Tab-separated table of C-alpha atoms in Angstrom:
chain	number	residue	atom	x	y	z
A	107	MET	CA	2.763	0.266	-21.890
A	108	LYS	CA	-0.492	0.267	-19.841
A	109	SER	CA	-1.008	2.168	-17.025
A	110	GLN	CA	-2.050	-0.536	-15.072
A	111	PRO	CA	-0.373	-3.712	-13.535
A	112	LYS	CA	-0.745	-7.310	-15.651
A	113	ILE	CA	-2.913	-10.179	-14.616
A	114	LEU	CA	-1.480	-11.471	-11.825
A	115	PRO	CA	-0.880	-15.489	-13.385
A	116	PRO	CA	-3.324	-18.050	-11.228
A	117	SER	CA	-0.650	-19.288	-9.105
A	118	LEU	CA	-0.435	-15.689	-7.407
A	119	ARG	CA	-3.710	-14.503	-7.245
A	120	GLN	CA	-6.258	-14.105	-4.129
A	121	LYS	CA	-8.541	-17.218	-3.669
A	122	LYS	CA	-12.300	-16.104	-3.973
A	123	ARG	CA	-15.557	-16.747	-3.366
A	124	TYR	CA	-18.663	-15.336	-3.708
A	125	ILE	CA	-21.448	-15.037	-1.972
A	126	ILE	CA	-25.309	-14.613	-3.048
A	127	PHE	CA	-27.564	-12.948	-0.509
A	128	LYS	CA	-31.110	-11.306	-0.880
A	129	VAL	CA	-32.512	-8.503	0.526
A	130	LEU	CA	-35.721	-9.235	2.590
A	131	SER	CA	-37.302	-5.292	3.771
A	132	GLU	CA	-40.755	-3.898	3.190
A	133	LYS	CA	-40.318	-2.102	-0.316
A	134	PRO	CA	-37.307	-2.581	-2.196
A	135	VAL	CA	-33.792	-0.933	-1.541
A	136	GLU	CA	-31.201	0.904	-3.890
A	137	TYR	CA	-28.057	-0.151	-4.676
A	138	MET	CA	-26.047	2.756	-3.160
A	139	GLU	CA	-27.557	3.026	-0.542
A	140	LEU	CA	-27.432	-0.678	0.517
A	141	VAL	CA	-23.554	-0.389	-0.071
A	142	GLN	CA	-23.272	2.016	2.662
A	143	SER	CA	-25.078	0.117	4.909
A	144	ILE	CA	-23.049	-3.297	4.216
A	145	TRP	CA	-19.609	-1.220	4.157
A	146	ARG	CA	-20.963	0.593	7.322
A	147	SER	CA	-21.916	-3.158	9.349
A	148	LEU	CA	-18.484	-4.314	8.080
A	149	LEU	CA	-16.374	-1.319	9.584
A	150	ASN	CA	-18.120	-1.315	12.998
A	151	PHE	CA	-18.233	-4.646	13.575
A	152	LEU	CA	-15.271	-5.998	12.167
A	153	GLY	CA	-13.059	-2.384	12.187
A	154	GLU	CA	-10.830	-1.955	9.736
A	155	LEU	CA	-7.648	-4.022	9.915
A	156	LYS	CA	-9.605	-6.995	9.562
A	157	THR	CA	-11.973	-5.522	6.855
A	158	SER	CA	-8.899	-5.411	5.127
A	159	GLU	CA	-8.013	-9.101	5.401
A	160	LEU	CA	-11.717	-9.490	3.967
A	161	ASN	CA	-10.994	-8.573	-0.139
A	162	ILE	CA	-14.329	-7.461	-0.822
A	163	TRP	CA	-16.249	-6.283	-3.605
A	164	ILE	CA	-20.283	-5.698	-3.917
A	165	ILE	CA	-20.493	-6.085	-8.043
A	166	LYS	CA	-22.476	-3.531	-9.002
A	167	ASN	CA	-24.343	-4.985	-12.089
A	168	LEU	CA	-25.308	-8.094	-10.293
A	169	PHE	CA	-27.234	-6.586	-8.440
A	170	ASP	CA	-30.907	-7.148	-9.382
A	171	GLN	CA	-33.194	-4.358	-8.564
A	172	LYS	CA	-36.457	-6.545	-9.524
A	173	THR	CA	-35.562	-9.502	-6.971
A	174	GLN	CA	-33.208	-7.631	-4.818
A	175	ARG	CA	-30.799	-9.998	-4.970
A	176	GLY	CA	-26.774	-9.805	-5.526
A	177	LEU	CA	-23.621	-10.646	-5.321
A	178	ILE	CA	-20.085	-10.240	-2.709
A	179	ARG	CA	-16.664	-11.069	-3.690
A	180	CYS	CA	-14.748	-12.139	-0.623
A	181	SER	CA	-11.315	-13.965	0.068
A	182	HIS	CA	-12.448	-17.312	0.487
A	183	LYS	CA	-11.023	-18.218	4.145
A	184	GLU	CA	-12.328	-15.146	4.990
A	185	VAL	CA	-16.285	-16.118	3.927
A	186	GLU	CA	-17.822	-16.842	7.746
A	187	TYR	CA	-16.731	-12.644	8.857
A	188	ILE	CA	-19.202	-11.927	5.933
A	189	ARG	CA	-21.763	-13.242	6.266
A	190	SER	CA	-21.956	-12.247	10.311
A	191	ALA	CA	-21.589	-8.551	9.159
A	192	LEU	CA	-24.797	-8.895	6.902
A	193	ALA	CA	-26.443	-10.420	9.374
A	194	LEU	CA	-26.356	-7.326	11.714
A	195	VAL	CA	-27.157	-5.194	8.625
A	196	GLU	CA	-31.098	-3.951	10.177
A	197	GLU	CA	-31.735	-0.242	8.294
A	198	VAL	CA	-30.874	0.416	4.717
A	199	GLY	CA	-31.820	4.462	3.828
A	200	GLU	CA	-34.598	3.829	6.386
A	201	VAL	CA	-35.877	0.905	5.314
A	202	ARG	CA	-35.650	-2.021	7.739
A	203	VAL	CA	-34.448	-4.662	6.129
A	204	LEU	CA	-32.634	-8.243	6.682
A	205	ILE	CA	-30.303	-9.651	4.645
A	206	LYS	CA	-29.884	-13.613	4.008
A	207	VAL	CA	-27.065	-15.428	2.931
A	208	GLU	CA	-28.721	-17.605	-0.197
A	209	GLY	CA	-25.201	-19.463	-1.149
A	210	VAL	CA	-21.602	-19.691	-1.377
A	211	THR	CA	-19.927	-20.366	-4.627
A	212	GLY	CA	-16.302	-20.080	-6.697
A	213	THR	CA	-17.231	-18.711	-9.661
A	214	ILE	CA	-19.193	-15.920	-11.431
A	215	LYS	CA	-20.976	-18.482	-13.497
A	216	SER	CA	-21.866	-21.155	-11.297
A	217	ALA	CA	-23.515	-18.077	-9.124
A	218	LYS	CA	-25.729	-17.606	-11.878
A	219	LYS	CA	-27.186	-20.871	-12.904
A	220	LYS	CA	-27.880	-22.080	-9.665
A	221	TYR	CA	-29.284	-19.142	-7.637
A	222	LEU	CA	-29.328	-16.251	-10.096
A	223	GLY	CA	-31.636	-17.248	-12.112
A	224	TYR	CA	-30.104	-17.553	-15.476
A	225	LYS	CA	-30.589	-19.900	-18.333
A	226	ASP	CA	-28.498	-18.630	-20.883
A	227	LEU	CA	-25.367	-18.648	-19.747
A	228	THR	CA	-23.580	-16.922	-23.111
A	229	ASP	CA	-23.809	-13.424	-21.451
A	230	PHE	CA	-20.859	-13.172	-19.649
A	231	LYS	CA	-21.287	-9.329	-18.553
B	96	MET	CA	19.686	-3.315	16.725
B	97	LYS	CA	19.959	-0.128	15.382
B	98	TYR	CA	16.496	1.217	14.320
B	99	TYR	CA	16.360	3.685	11.090
B	100	ASP	CA	13.419	5.706	9.689
B	101	LEU	CA	14.607	6.310	6.274
B	102	HIS	CA	11.606	8.715	4.928
B	103	VAL	CA	11.172	12.140	6.986
B	104	HIS	CA	10.839	15.186	5.210
B	105	THR	CA	11.732	19.072	6.271
B	106	ASN	CA	10.283	22.265	6.036
B	107	VAL	CA	12.895	22.635	3.123
B	108	SER	CA	10.401	20.602	1.470
B	109	VAL	CA	6.768	19.661	1.842
B	110	GLY	CA	7.678	19.268	5.187
B	111	GLU	CA	6.502	21.287	8.808
B	112	ASN	CA	9.252	21.720	10.942
B	113	SER	CA	13.437	21.913	11.012
B	114	LEU	CA	16.052	19.701	10.801
B	115	GLU	CA	16.987	20.283	14.292
B	116	GLU	CA	13.319	19.672	16.166
B	117	ILE	CA	13.295	16.398	13.610
B	118	VAL	CA	16.163	15.265	15.248
B	119	GLU	CA	15.606	16.028	18.604
B	120	GLN	CA	12.002	14.304	18.083
B	121	ALA	CA	13.785	11.648	16.755
B	122	LYS	CA	15.826	11.755	20.494
B	123	ARG	CA	12.811	11.162	22.388
B	124	LEU	CA	11.392	8.781	20.023
B	125	ASN	CA	14.629	6.584	20.216
B	126	ILE	CA	15.212	6.631	16.760
B	127	ASP	CA	19.660	6.238	15.779
B	128	GLY	CA	19.472	6.892	11.694
B	129	LEU	CA	17.546	8.923	10.140
B	130	GLY	CA	17.061	9.723	6.268
B	131	ILE	CA	15.843	13.133	5.099
B	132	THR	CA	14.263	13.351	2.168
B	133	ASP	CA	13.150	16.100	0.698
B	134	TYR	CA	11.898	17.782	-3.089
B	135	PHE	CA	14.077	19.458	-5.259
B	136	SER	CA	13.763	21.105	-7.697
B	137	THR	CA	17.631	21.180	-8.836
B	138	VAL	CA	20.624	19.215	-7.677
B	139	ASP	CA	22.036	22.803	-7.124
B	140	GLU	CA	18.972	23.223	-5.006
B	141	PHE	CA	19.874	19.205	-2.660
B	142	MET	CA	24.192	20.098	-3.126
B	143	ARG	CA	23.434	23.410	-1.082
B	144	ARG	CA	21.599	22.131	1.741
B	145	LYS	CA	22.607	22.980	4.933
B	146	LYS	CA	24.126	19.572	6.115
B	147	VAL	CA	24.346	19.150	10.038
B	148	LYS	CA	26.458	16.004	11.348
B	149	ARG	CA	25.653	14.954	14.620
B	150	PRO	CA	27.946	12.534	16.359
B	151	ASP	CA	24.501	11.219	18.834
B	152	ILE	CA	22.170	10.207	15.441
B	153	ASP	CA	22.969	8.885	12.011
B	154	ILE	CA	21.659	11.379	9.579
B	155	VAL	CA	20.947	10.497	5.628
B	156	PHE	CA	20.822	12.920	3.078
B	157	GLY	CA	18.206	12.197	0.594
B	158	VAL	CA	16.157	13.075	-2.052
B	159	ILE	CA	12.529	11.996	-3.101
B	160	ILE	CA	12.330	11.976	-7.161
B	161	ARG	CA	8.763	12.561	-8.084
B	162	ALA	CA	8.258	12.522	-11.878
B	163	GLU	CA	6.026	13.200	-14.438
B	164	THR	CA	7.810	10.957	-17.599
B	165	GLU	CA	9.784	7.755	-17.690
B	166	SER	CA	12.487	9.951	-19.333
B	167	GLN	CA	12.793	13.066	-16.787
B	168	LEU	CA	12.962	10.146	-14.034
B	169	LYS	CA	16.070	7.959	-15.035
B	170	LYS	CA	17.335	11.814	-16.176
B	171	THR	CA	16.844	12.912	-12.287
B	172	VAL	CA	18.539	9.649	-10.731
B	173	ASN	CA	21.288	9.670	-13.267
B	174	ALA	CA	22.221	13.176	-11.678
B	175	VAL	CA	21.821	12.785	-8.592
B	176	ARG	CA	23.201	8.980	-7.864
B	177	ASN	CA	26.051	10.357	-7.313
B	178	LYS	CA	25.926	12.560	-4.552
B	179	ALA	CA	22.860	11.585	-2.538
B	180	GLU	CA	23.097	9.200	0.350
B	181	LEU	CA	19.375	7.364	-0.512
B	182	ILE	CA	17.216	7.877	-3.279
B	183	LEU	CA	13.392	7.785	-3.276
B	184	VAL	CA	11.174	7.121	-5.930
B	185	HIS	CA	7.222	8.919	-5.564
B	186	GLY	CA	5.485	5.912	-6.696
B	187	GLY	CA	2.018	5.709	-7.650
B	188	ASN	CA	1.604	5.844	-11.274
B	189	TYR	CA	1.942	2.279	-13.040
B	190	GLU	CA	4.771	3.127	-15.888
B	191	ILE	CA	6.980	5.447	-12.904
B	192	ASN	CA	6.741	2.525	-10.693
B	193	ARG	CA	7.601	-0.461	-13.140
B	194	LEU	CA	10.785	1.867	-14.670
B	195	ALA	CA	12.106	2.537	-10.503
B	196	SER	CA	11.668	-0.989	-10.668
B	197	GLU	CA	13.670	-1.124	-13.246
B	198	MET	CA	16.322	1.256	-12.232
B	199	PRO	CA	18.939	-0.880	-9.369
B	200	GLU	CA	20.156	2.643	-9.237
B	201	VAL	CA	16.957	3.278	-6.981
B	202	ASP	CA	16.542	1.852	-3.044
B	203	ILE	CA	13.241	2.453	-2.336
B	204	LEU	CA	10.171	2.915	-4.347
B	205	ALA	CA	8.103	5.010	-2.056
B	206	HIS	CA	4.254	4.129	-1.857
B	207	PRO	CA	3.439	2.417	-4.911
B	208	GLU	CA	-0.156	1.965	-4.161
B	209	LEU	CA	-0.613	5.627	-3.187
B	210	GLU	CA	-3.892	7.274	-4.618
B	211	ARG	CA	-4.638	4.246	-6.706
B	212	ARG	CA	-7.242	1.442	-5.908
B	213	ASP	CA	-5.468	-1.676	-6.854
B	214	SER	CA	-1.780	-1.771	-5.708
B	215	GLY	CA	0.194	-0.772	-7.890
B	216	ILE	CA	2.032	-3.745	-8.533
B	217	ASP	CA	2.055	-6.662	-9.909
B	218	HIS	CA	4.707	-10.119	-10.455
B	219	ILE	CA	6.582	-8.454	-12.951
B	220	VAL	CA	7.716	-4.710	-10.963
B	221	ALA	CA	7.883	-7.313	-8.045
B	222	ARG	CA	10.340	-9.654	-9.823
B	223	ASN	CA	12.665	-6.703	-11.351
B	224	MET	CA	12.412	-4.898	-7.312
B	225	GLY	CA	13.278	-8.232	-6.345
B	226	GLU	CA	16.284	-8.754	-9.360
B	227	ASN	CA	17.730	-4.555	-8.516
B	228	ASN	CA	17.208	-4.473	-4.848
B	229	VAL	CA	14.713	-2.477	-5.150
B	230	ALA	CA	13.344	-2.147	-1.948
B	231	LEU	CA	9.090	-2.162	-1.095
B	232	GLU	CA	8.055	0.894	0.938
B	233	ILE	CA	4.838	1.188	3.760
B	234	ASN	CA	4.488	3.792	4.067
B	235	PHE	CA	2.656	5.045	7.329
B	236	ARG	CA	1.834	7.787	6.599
B	237	GLU	CA	-0.609	6.364	4.102
B	238	ILE	CA	-2.341	4.846	6.776
B	239	LEU	CA	-2.502	7.308	9.566
B	240	GLU	CA	-4.273	10.237	7.090
B	241	SER	CA	-7.025	8.124	5.912
B	242	PHE	CA	-9.795	6.334	7.457
B	243	LYS	CA	-12.474	3.731	7.899
B	244	LYS	CA	-13.167	2.756	3.750
B	245	HIS	CA	-10.450	4.315	2.405
B	246	ARG	CA	-7.887	2.717	4.861
B	247	ALA	CA	-9.365	-0.587	4.548
B	248	TYR	CA	-9.013	-0.455	0.903
B	249	VAL	CA	-5.050	0.967	1.736
B	250	LEU	CA	-4.010	-1.615	4.322
B	251	SER	CA	-5.699	-4.104	1.767
B	252	ASN	CA	-3.727	-2.699	-0.740
B	253	MET	CA	-0.386	-3.003	1.356
B	254	ARG	CA	-1.071	-6.637	2.668
B	255	ARG	CA	-1.304	-7.697	-1.148
B	256	ASN	CA	1.944	-5.298	-1.968
B	257	ILE	CA	4.454	-7.183	1.038
B	258	TYR	CA	2.507	-10.674	-0.534
B	259	LEU	CA	4.190	-10.135	-3.927
B	260	ALA	CA	7.671	-8.518	-1.980
B	261	LYS	CA	7.567	-12.176	0.151
B	262	LYS	CA	8.072	-14.356	-2.843
B	263	TYR	CA	10.128	-12.317	-5.239
B	264	ASN	CA	12.917	-11.343	-2.126
B	265	VAL	CA	12.008	-8.027	-2.205
B	266	PRO	CA	13.353	-6.104	0.433
B	267	ILE	CA	11.105	-4.303	2.750
B	268	VAL	CA	11.249	-0.824	5.088
B	269	THR	CA	9.197	0.677	6.751
B	270	THR	CA	9.223	4.657	7.173
B	271	SER	CA	7.160	7.156	8.872
B	272	SER	CA	7.099	9.701	5.606
B	273	ALA	CA	6.338	12.743	8.576
B	274	TYR	CA	5.654	15.888	6.724
B	275	SER	CA	5.760	17.107	11.429
B	276	ILE	CA	6.949	16.018	14.144
B	277	TRP	CA	3.712	14.610	15.410
B	278	GLY	CA	3.357	12.430	12.413
B	279	MET	CA	6.666	10.433	13.769
B	280	ARG	CA	6.430	7.364	15.011
B	281	ALA	CA	9.187	4.625	17.450
B	282	CYS	CA	10.430	2.646	14.212
B	283	ARG	CA	9.588	-0.242	17.040
B	284	ASP	CA	6.057	0.585	16.959
B	285	LEU	CA	5.663	1.310	12.605
B	286	ALA	CA	7.100	-2.468	12.471
B	287	SER	CA	4.551	-3.363	14.330
B	288	PHE	CA	2.143	-2.481	11.341
B	289	ALA	CA	5.000	-4.445	8.988
B	290	ASN	CA	3.733	-7.549	11.169
B	291	LEU	CA	-0.151	-7.111	10.982
B	292	LEU	CA	0.009	-6.744	7.522
B	293	GLY	CA	2.047	-10.082	6.795
B	294	LEU	CA	4.882	-9.926	7.846
B	295	ASP	CA	6.439	-12.304	10.565
B	296	LEU	CA	7.468	-10.433	13.644
B	297	PRO	CA	11.590	-11.004	12.437
B	298	GLU	CA	10.830	-9.633	9.260
B	299	ALA	CA	8.655	-6.928	10.648
B	300	ILE	CA	11.476	-5.719	12.757
B	301	ALA	CA	13.993	-6.373	10.309
B	302	THR	CA	12.032	-3.849	8.106
B	303	VAL	CA	13.001	-0.658	10.470
B	304	SER	CA	16.904	-2.142	11.496
B	305	SER	CA	18.312	-3.972	9.629
B	306	THR	CA	17.147	-3.645	6.105
B	307	PRO	CA	17.851	0.381	5.969
B	308	GLU	CA	21.229	-0.668	7.752
B	309	GLN	CA	22.631	-2.134	4.340
B	310	ILE	CA	21.430	-0.168	2.411
B	311	ILE	CA	22.467	2.654	3.828
B	312	THR	CA	26.005	1.210	4.478
B	313	SER	CA	26.192	-0.385	0.725
B	314	ASN	CA	25.691	3.039	-0.477
B	315	ARG	CA	27.893	4.962	1.421
B	316	ARG	CA	31.115	3.222	0.578
B	317	LYS	CA	30.363	3.506	-3.045
B	318	LEU	CA	29.619	6.998	-2.313
B	319	ALA	CA	32.574	6.847	-0.760
B	320	ASN	CA	34.997	4.816	-3.241
B	321	ARG	CA	33.362	6.995	-5.878
B	322	VAL	CA	33.373	3.389	-8.061
B	323	ASP	CA	30.609	3.782	-10.822
B	324	THR	CA	29.198	0.632	-9.697
B	325	ARG	CA	25.393	-0.574	-9.475
B	326	ILE	CA	23.536	-0.449	-5.983
B	327	GLY	CA	22.257	-4.088	-7.067
B	328	ASP	CA	25.117	-5.536	-7.344
B	329	GLU	CA	25.894	-7.313	-3.616
B	330	LEU	CA	28.220	-6.260	-0.841
């Protein structure tokens, strides 16, 4: 038997949205530091309870170090909460930054196509 | 209305306080029924346990089973079913969660999301729990002892489990799972957590009153009759 739960049928899965953001900063920021700052902002601004409702996931392998763009997965009803929390991020590590939301999509595929500049969509890693 | 807290540890196993101290604290918190659940290494140890009778508070003597393998779980459940008034299974491992959900002899699956990144329950486990009347536990200690990011994850997983439990009509109980008297809370306050995690207020209050009461009365009736019936059967 698998030691992980099975994937739920589509009707029981949580509905998702993907937020594409771009980090504007004086110098490029590291992924791990960025994640820490975002989480700190979420927990300080929204608290533990609301953050637990967001179903948030910052996708590691879609953060592009060169263009400083990334993707956050969240619940489809809570997009505005995350936008506001992202707007409150001021510093990553010791670099002053601001995070700009470029768009919201329903799938990773369309996010790649519209915002992340993927031409060839056969590579879905 | 009677309030029950079905998962409290004493100093017989991992807890810090004696049964008398816990009972005193329960009286202060207006708890009407207390489920004393401890880890035992043998069945004899459970039978030797000092069983205190108190007229003012309903004490339910149960066990919590922590099994590493499936066969171990089956064996232990069969050994204690005719002796204990309450059987909890220490969840967390998906295989154990699933097996416990398939056993009508089990009363409560405790903290299926313990030390996991996912919620530990899928639609199959939830459906089995509904069919076999295995209750899902909302464990207050897990919320109490986690903080910040981890607490957000724990709450999120619990919310997932409650959503599935509602879909498949799984009974839900909220417990304090206290290790000491300072981990215990008034049952009505525990119900507020169930309310925040996606249950309506009457349903949330039922998780600390009518649902535990039903589990206990049906178990006691079966133990009194000594008939080898299945827990999942209708009352």
